[in-house]
């Protein structure tokens, strides 16, 4: 069932989204060559707790697997759901961070990718295209459009630029739970799927690769990597559909 949020619920979600965006802004400065990813996890968890919220991912279960950390950190060929560790961010690395918080009973979810200089032109193109494809998706998050319009916009934007669109992981509704209906694929046919209504809140999150879009999960049960070892990027915002148009909640 797709949950339509009331005005007061959107109000709480706006606060949750702003808190998350503030933490992202602070965290960006901490992603530097040499930092162990477990330190980024600790910094983020402390910031979330200091904001009066709780980490959304820590303890999240899929089957028997329990996610052990506050952030997902995925480097280079890792697409999503990487686990923080003692691994240090290195020169040239493409680092994707994905995390959420729950505040007042409502979730906000965001992700972004950055590259550590020096990095190659392909990595720059991947970052730029993936981020822009997120805003293509946001622009389609309008009343009377359909879920397929969002996926179609991401797919056509990225594939026309020679990039791979991950299909095994998708965006989702978000609100009282981290993952609500509907699923929001980054591919699809325009004019198909569930019609978008005011009060729906969606986590839009293109996951895009420099090579094959096919992925597999490592033995840690979480880390998703590209099958061909090509690099991947990931950008995500929590977006409310309002009568006035799309409203990105996870921005300052
Ligand atoms: Mg998400």
mmCIF file of C-alpha atoms and ligand atoms in Angstrom:
data_model
loop_
_atom_site.group_PDB
_atom_site.id
_atom_site.type_symbol
_atom_site.label_atom_id
_atom_site.label_comp_id
_atom_site.label_asym_id
_atom_site.label_seq_id
_atom_site.Cartn_x
_atom_site.Cartn_y
_atom_site.Cartn_z
ATOM 1 C CA UNK A 1 0.000 0.000 0.000
ATOM 2 C CA UNK A 2 1.285 3.432 -0.934
ATOM 3 C CA UNK A 3 1.145 5.823 2.009
ATOM 4 C CA UNK A 4 -0.022 9.360 1.280
ATOM 5 C CA UNK A 5 1.471 11.727 3.854
ATOM 6 C CA UNK A 6 -0.634 14.348 5.611
ATOM 7 C CA UNK A 7 0.609 17.929 5.820
ATOM 8 C CA UNK A 8 1.818 17.495 9.391
ATOM 9 C CA UNK A 9 3.743 14.392 8.366
ATOM 10 C CA UNK A 10 5.416 16.305 5.540
ATOM 11 C CA UNK A 11 6.303 18.930 8.122
ATOM 12 C CA UNK A 12 8.135 16.365 10.242
ATOM 13 C CA UNK A 13 9.806 14.936 7.133
ATOM 14 C CA UNK A 14 11.019 18.418 6.138
ATOM 15 C CA UNK A 15 12.756 18.721 9.495
ATOM 16 C CA UNK A 16 14.234 15.216 9.155
ATOM 17 C CA UNK A 17 15.455 15.996 5.629
ATOM 18 C CA UNK A 18 17.084 19.285 6.686
ATOM 19 C CA UNK A 19 18.870 17.582 9.553
ATOM 20 C CA UNK A 20 20.202 14.970 7.150
ATOM 21 C CA UNK A 21 21.323 17.626 4.650
ATOM 22 C CA UNK A 22 23.195 19.507 7.388
ATOM 23 C CA UNK A 23 25.037 16.330 8.327
ATOM 24 C CA UNK A 24 25.914 15.685 4.672
ATOM 25 C CA UNK A 25 27.360 19.194 4.365
ATOM 26 C CA UNK A 26 29.616 18.635 7.374
ATOM 27 C CA UNK A 27 30.578 15.149 6.301
ATOM 28 C CA UNK A 28 31.725 16.178 2.813
ATOM 29 C CA UNK A 29 34.708 18.002 4.318
ATOM 30 C CA UNK A 30 35.759 14.872 6.202
ATOM 31 C CA UNK A 31 36.069 12.680 3.117
ATOM 32 C CA UNK A 32 39.772 13.086 2.408
ATOM 33 C CA UNK A 33 42.630 10.867 1.282
ATOM 34 C CA UNK A 34 43.803 8.759 4.202
ATOM 35 C CA UNK A 35 40.641 8.746 6.288
ATOM 36 C CA UNK A 36 39.510 5.254 7.361
ATOM 37 C CA UNK A 37 35.897 4.734 6.351
ATOM 38 C CA UNK A 38 35.044 3.577 9.876
ATOM 39 C CA UNK A 39 35.910 7.117 11.036
ATOM 40 C CA UNK A 40 33.365 8.542 8.595
ATOM 41 C CA UNK A 41 30.834 6.159 10.106
ATOM 42 C CA UNK A 42 31.574 7.298 13.660
ATOM 43 C CA UNK A 43 31.463 10.987 12.722
ATOM 44 C CA UNK A 44 28.106 10.506 11.006
ATOM 45 C CA UNK A 45 26.576 8.531 13.841
ATOM 46 C CA UNK A 46 27.656 11.179 16.363
ATOM 47 C CA UNK A 47 26.181 13.938 14.196
ATOM 48 C CA UNK A 48 22.869 12.108 13.805
ATOM 49 C CA UNK A 49 22.564 11.512 17.548
ATOM 50 C CA UNK A 50 23.547 15.141 18.261
ATOM 51 C CA UNK A 51 20.695 16.213 15.957
ATOM 52 C CA UNK A 52 18.234 14.310 18.143
ATOM 53 C CA UNK A 53 17.740 11.635 15.508
ATOM 54 C CA UNK A 54 18.756 8.002 15.063
ATOM 55 C CA UNK A 55 20.669 6.240 12.279
ATOM 56 C CA UNK A 56 18.263 4.622 9.834
ATOM 57 C CA UNK A 57 20.517 1.854 8.535
ATOM 58 C CA UNK A 58 22.205 0.518 11.671
ATOM 59 C CA UNK A 59 20.551 -2.769 12.563
ATOM 60 C CA UNK A 60 18.546 -2.843 9.317
ATOM 61 C CA UNK A 61 17.729 -6.444 8.439
ATOM 62 C CA UNK A 62 17.392 -8.193 5.119
ATOM 63 C CA UNK A 63 16.679 -11.827 5.858
ATOM 64 C CA UNK A 64 19.348 -12.889 8.348
ATOM 65 C CA UNK A 65 21.789 -10.158 7.428
ATOM 66 C CA UNK A 66 21.904 -7.193 9.817
ATOM 67 C CA UNK A 67 23.581 -3.995 8.608
ATOM 68 C CA UNK A 68 26.238 -3.150 11.224
ATOM 69 C CA UNK A 69 26.860 0.553 10.614
ATOM 70 C CA UNK A 70 25.349 4.030 10.275
ATOM 71 C CA UNK A 71 26.612 4.691 6.740
ATOM 72 C CA UNK A 72 27.028 2.606 3.642
ATOM 73 C CA UNK A 73 30.375 3.435 2.064
ATOM 74 C CA UNK A 74 31.038 2.024 -1.371
ATOM 75 C CA UNK A 75 34.340 2.615 -3.162
ATOM 76 C CA UNK A 76 35.102 2.355 -6.909
ATOM 77 C CA UNK A 77 33.527 -0.884 -8.232
ATOM 78 C CA UNK A 78 31.337 -1.089 -5.116
ATOM 79 C CA UNK A 79 27.891 0.191 -6.052
ATOM 80 C CA UNK A 80 25.967 0.360 -2.777
ATOM 81 C CA UNK A 81 25.724 -1.149 0.735
ATOM 82 C CA UNK A 82 29.472 -1.267 1.450
ATOM 83 C CA UNK A 83 30.381 -1.683 5.128
ATOM 84 C CA UNK A 84 32.688 0.859 6.842
ATOM 85 C CA UNK A 85 36.069 -0.578 7.807
ATOM 86 C CA UNK A 86 39.691 0.331 8.479
ATOM 87 C CA UNK A 87 40.160 0.793 4.714
ATOM 88 C CA UNK A 88 41.502 4.266 4.043
ATOM 89 C CA UNK A 89 40.227 6.464 1.253
ATOM 90 C CA UNK A 90 42.981 6.659 -1.388
ATOM 91 C CA UNK A 91 43.937 9.074 -4.167
ATOM 92 C CA UNK A 92 41.705 8.564 -7.207
ATOM 93 C CA UNK A 93 39.015 6.722 -5.240
ATOM 94 C CA UNK A 94 35.386 7.221 -6.098
ATOM 95 C CA UNK A 95 33.565 7.176 -2.752
ATOM 96 C CA UNK A 96 29.797 6.805 -2.430
ATOM 97 C CA UNK A 97 28.119 7.450 0.906
ATOM 98 C CA UNK A 98 24.513 6.489 1.550
ATOM 99 C CA UNK A 99 22.776 6.988 4.866
ATOM 100 C CA UNK A 100 19.565 7.997 6.517
ATOM 101 C CA UNK A 101 18.103 9.069 9.807
ATOM 102 C CA UNK A 102 14.819 8.716 11.603
ATOM 103 C CA UNK A 103 13.416 11.748 13.408
ATOM 104 C CA UNK A 104 10.005 12.056 15.045
ATOM 105 C CA UNK A 105 9.096 8.662 13.616
ATOM 106 C CA UNK A 106 9.917 9.612 10.008
ATOM 107 C CA UNK A 107 12.796 8.631 7.779
ATOM 108 C CA UNK A 108 14.978 10.651 5.433
ATOM 109 C CA UNK A 109 17.415 8.970 3.036
ATOM 110 C CA UNK A 110 20.205 10.443 0.912
ATOM 111 C CA UNK A 111 23.371 9.475 -0.963
ATOM 112 C CA UNK A 112 26.190 11.165 -2.845
ATOM 113 C CA UNK A 113 29.455 10.263 -4.542
ATOM 114 C CA UNK A 114 32.745 12.155 -4.608
ATOM 115 C CA UNK A 115 36.120 11.407 -6.185
ATOM 116 C CA UNK A 116 39.517 12.019 -4.627
ATOM 117 C CA UNK A 117 41.944 13.875 -6.921
ATOM 118 C CA UNK A 118 43.578 12.955 -9.150
ATOM 119 C CA UNK A 119 40.816 11.087 -10.970
ATOM 120 C CA UNK A 120 40.274 10.319 -14.627
ATOM 121 C CA UNK A 121 37.853 11.842 -17.122
ATOM 122 C CA UNK A 122 35.601 8.771 -17.091
ATOM 123 C CA UNK A 123 35.131 9.106 -13.346
ATOM 124 C CA UNK A 124 34.301 12.802 -13.753
ATOM 125 C CA UNK A 125 31.753 11.952 -16.454
ATOM 126 C CA UNK A 126 30.216 9.210 -14.318
ATOM 127 C CA UNK A 127 29.812 11.557 -11.336
ATOM 128 C CA UNK A 128 28.395 14.393 -13.398
ATOM 129 C CA UNK A 129 25.946 12.235 -15.330
ATOM 130 C CA UNK A 130 24.721 10.307 -12.292
ATOM 131 C CA UNK A 131 24.075 13.491 -10.302
ATOM 132 C CA UNK A 132 22.298 15.141 -13.226
ATOM 133 C CA UNK A 133 20.192 12.006 -13.766
ATOM 134 C CA UNK A 134 18.936 12.361 -10.198
ATOM 135 C CA UNK A 135 17.649 15.838 -11.056
ATOM 136 C CA UNK A 136 16.096 14.460 -14.244
ATOM 137 C CA UNK A 137 14.255 12.028 -11.964
ATOM 138 C CA UNK A 138 13.248 14.775 -9.515
ATOM 139 C CA UNK A 139 11.819 16.860 -12.367
ATOM 140 C CA UNK A 140 9.489 13.959 -13.259
ATOM 141 C CA UNK A 141 8.207 13.565 -9.676
ATOM 142 C CA UNK A 142 5.012 15.469 -10.458
ATOM 143 C CA UNK A 143 1.330 14.864 -9.869
ATOM 144 C CA UNK A 144 -0.214 12.875 -12.728
ATOM 145 C CA UNK A 145 3.140 11.587 -13.960
ATOM 146 C CA UNK A 146 3.803 7.915 -13.353
ATOM 147 C CA UNK A 147 6.573 5.881 -11.723
ATOM 148 C CA UNK A 148 7.724 4.807 -15.192
ATOM 149 C CA UNK A 149 8.330 8.444 -16.178
ATOM 150 C CA UNK A 150 10.961 8.707 -13.429
ATOM 151 C CA UNK A 151 12.763 5.519 -14.437
ATOM 152 C CA UNK A 152 12.579 6.317 -18.108
ATOM 153 C CA UNK A 153 14.175 9.733 -17.569
ATOM 154 C CA UNK A 154 17.149 8.274 -15.664
ATOM 155 C CA UNK A 155 17.635 5.410 -18.102
ATOM 156 C CA UNK A 156 17.474 7.486 -21.254
ATOM 157 C CA UNK A 157 19.708 10.215 -19.800
ATOM 158 C CA UNK A 158 22.438 7.800 -18.668
ATOM 159 C CA UNK A 159 22.314 5.234 -21.467
ATOM 160 C CA UNK A 160 22.482 7.945 -24.134
ATOM 161 C CA UNK A 161 25.775 8.962 -22.489
ATOM 162 C CA UNK A 162 27.146 5.424 -22.655
ATOM 163 C CA UNK A 163 26.660 4.488 -18.994
ATOM 164 C CA UNK A 164 25.084 1.433 -17.369
ATOM 165 C CA UNK A 165 21.902 1.658 -15.293
ATOM 166 C CA UNK A 166 21.755 -0.746 -12.349
ATOM 167 C CA UNK A 167 18.437 -2.579 -12.361
ATOM 168 C CA UNK A 168 18.883 -4.975 -9.434
ATOM 169 C CA UNK A 169 18.494 -2.160 -6.870
ATOM 170 C CA UNK A 170 15.889 0.586 -7.018
ATOM 171 C CA UNK A 171 14.498 3.656 -5.270
ATOM 172 C CA UNK A 172 11.509 3.446 -2.984
ATOM 173 C CA UNK A 173 8.797 5.167 -1.024
ATOM 174 C CA UNK A 174 9.973 6.516 2.334
ATOM 175 C CA UNK A 175 8.273 7.845 5.457
ATOM 176 C CA UNK A 176 7.224 5.872 8.505
ATOM 177 C CA UNK A 177 9.498 3.138 7.258
ATOM 178 C CA UNK A 178 12.829 3.389 5.461
ATOM 179 C CA UNK A 179 11.484 1.348 2.574
ATOM 180 C CA UNK A 180 7.842 1.790 1.656
ATOM 181 C CA UNK A 181 5.921 1.136 -1.513
ATOM 182 C CA UNK A 182 6.234 1.855 -4.344
ATOM 183 C CA UNK A 183 9.531 0.643 -5.789
ATOM 184 C CA UNK A 184 11.034 3.316 -8.027
ATOM 185 C CA UNK A 185 13.253 1.695 -10.674
ATOM 186 C CA UNK A 186 15.853 3.746 -12.532
ATOM 187 C CA UNK A 187 14.562 2.262 -15.778
ATOM 188 C CA UNK A 188 11.188 1.853 -17.377
ATOM 189 C CA UNK A 189 8.692 3.022 -19.906
ATOM 190 C CA UNK A 190 7.280 6.535 -19.858
ATOM 191 C CA UNK A 191 3.566 6.721 -19.079
ATOM 192 C CA UNK A 192 3.476 3.387 -17.244
ATOM 193 C CA UNK A 193 3.255 2.376 -13.604
ATOM 194 C CA UNK A 194 1.592 3.871 -10.565
ATOM 195 C CA UNK A 195 0.323 7.451 -10.944
ATOM 196 C CA UNK A 196 2.054 9.986 -8.700
ATOM 197 C CA UNK A 197 -0.139 11.733 -6.131
ATOM 198 C CA UNK A 198 0.310 14.671 -3.758
ATOM 199 C CA UNK A 199 1.667 13.450 -0.413
ATOM 200 C CA UNK A 200 3.739 10.619 -1.834
ATOM 201 C CA UNK A 201 7.367 10.775 -0.710
ATOM 202 C CA UNK A 202 9.979 8.933 -2.769
ATOM 203 C CA UNK A 203 13.674 8.190 -2.332
ATOM 204 C CA UNK A 204 15.010 8.681 -5.854
ATOM 205 C CA UNK A 205 18.439 7.105 -6.259
ATOM 206 C CA UNK A 206 20.117 6.391 -9.585
ATOM 207 C CA UNK A 207 22.950 3.837 -9.356
ATOM 208 C CA UNK A 208 25.015 4.159 -12.524
ATOM 209 C CA UNK A 209 28.124 2.367 -13.839
ATOM 210 C CA UNK A 210 30.912 3.035 -16.327
ATOM 211 C CA UNK A 211 30.537 -0.472 -17.743
ATOM 212 C CA UNK A 212 28.066 -3.311 -17.425
ATOM 213 C CA UNK A 213 25.068 -2.568 -15.187
ATOM 214 C CA UNK A 214 25.153 -6.113 -13.795
ATOM 215 C CA UNK A 215 25.969 -6.497 -10.100
ATOM 216 C CA UNK A 216 26.681 -9.181 -7.505
ATOM 217 C CA UNK A 217 26.771 -9.216 -3.705
ATOM 218 C CA UNK A 218 30.016 -10.026 -1.858
ATOM 219 C CA UNK A 219 30.282 -12.721 0.819
ATOM 220 C CA UNK A 220 29.749 -10.131 3.558
ATOM 221 C CA UNK A 221 26.052 -10.311 2.503
ATOM 222 C CA UNK A 222 25.918 -6.566 1.825
ATOM 223 C CA UNK A 223 28.504 -5.045 -0.472
ATOM 224 C CA UNK A 224 27.148 -4.783 -4.020
ATOM 225 C CA UNK A 225 29.833 -4.638 -6.735
ATOM 226 C CA UNK A 226 29.719 -4.405 -10.503
ATOM 227 C CA UNK A 227 30.257 -7.790 -12.157
ATOM 228 C CA UNK A 228 32.825 -6.345 -14.556
ATOM 229 C CA UNK A 229 34.696 -4.294 -11.944
ATOM 230 C CA UNK A 230 33.757 -0.977 -13.525
ATOM 231 C CA UNK A 231 33.193 2.037 -11.310
ATOM 232 C CA UNK A 232 29.768 3.064 -10.044
ATOM 233 C CA UNK A 233 28.222 6.247 -8.657
ATOM 234 C CA UNK A 234 25.106 6.850 -6.571
ATOM 235 C CA UNK A 235 23.119 10.004 -5.792
ATOM 236 C CA UNK A 236 19.899 10.084 -3.789
ATOM 237 C CA UNK A 237 17.374 12.554 -2.438
ATOM 238 C CA UNK A 238 14.147 12.163 -0.501
ATOM 239 C CA UNK A 239 11.516 13.979 -2.567
ATOM 240 C CA UNK A 240 7.920 14.909 -1.702
ATOM 241 C CA UNK A 241 5.329 15.157 -4.456
ATOM 242 C CA UNK A 242 3.253 18.288 -3.855
ATOM 243 C CA UNK A 243 0.593 20.128 -5.860
ATOM 244 C CA UNK A 244 3.267 22.802 -6.499
ATOM 245 C CA UNK A 245 5.757 20.255 -7.887
ATOM 246 C CA UNK A 246 8.607 18.145 -6.534
ATOM 247 C CA UNK A 247 10.068 19.226 -3.190
ATOM 248 C CA UNK A 248 13.518 17.880 -2.329
ATOM 249 C CA UNK A 249 13.496 17.335 1.444
ATOM 250 C CA UNK A 250 17.163 16.418 1.832
ATOM 251 C CA UNK A 251 18.607 19.824 0.967
ATOM 252 C CA UNK A 252 19.622 22.806 3.098
HETATM 253 MG MG1 LIG B 1 17.395 4.677 -0.414
#
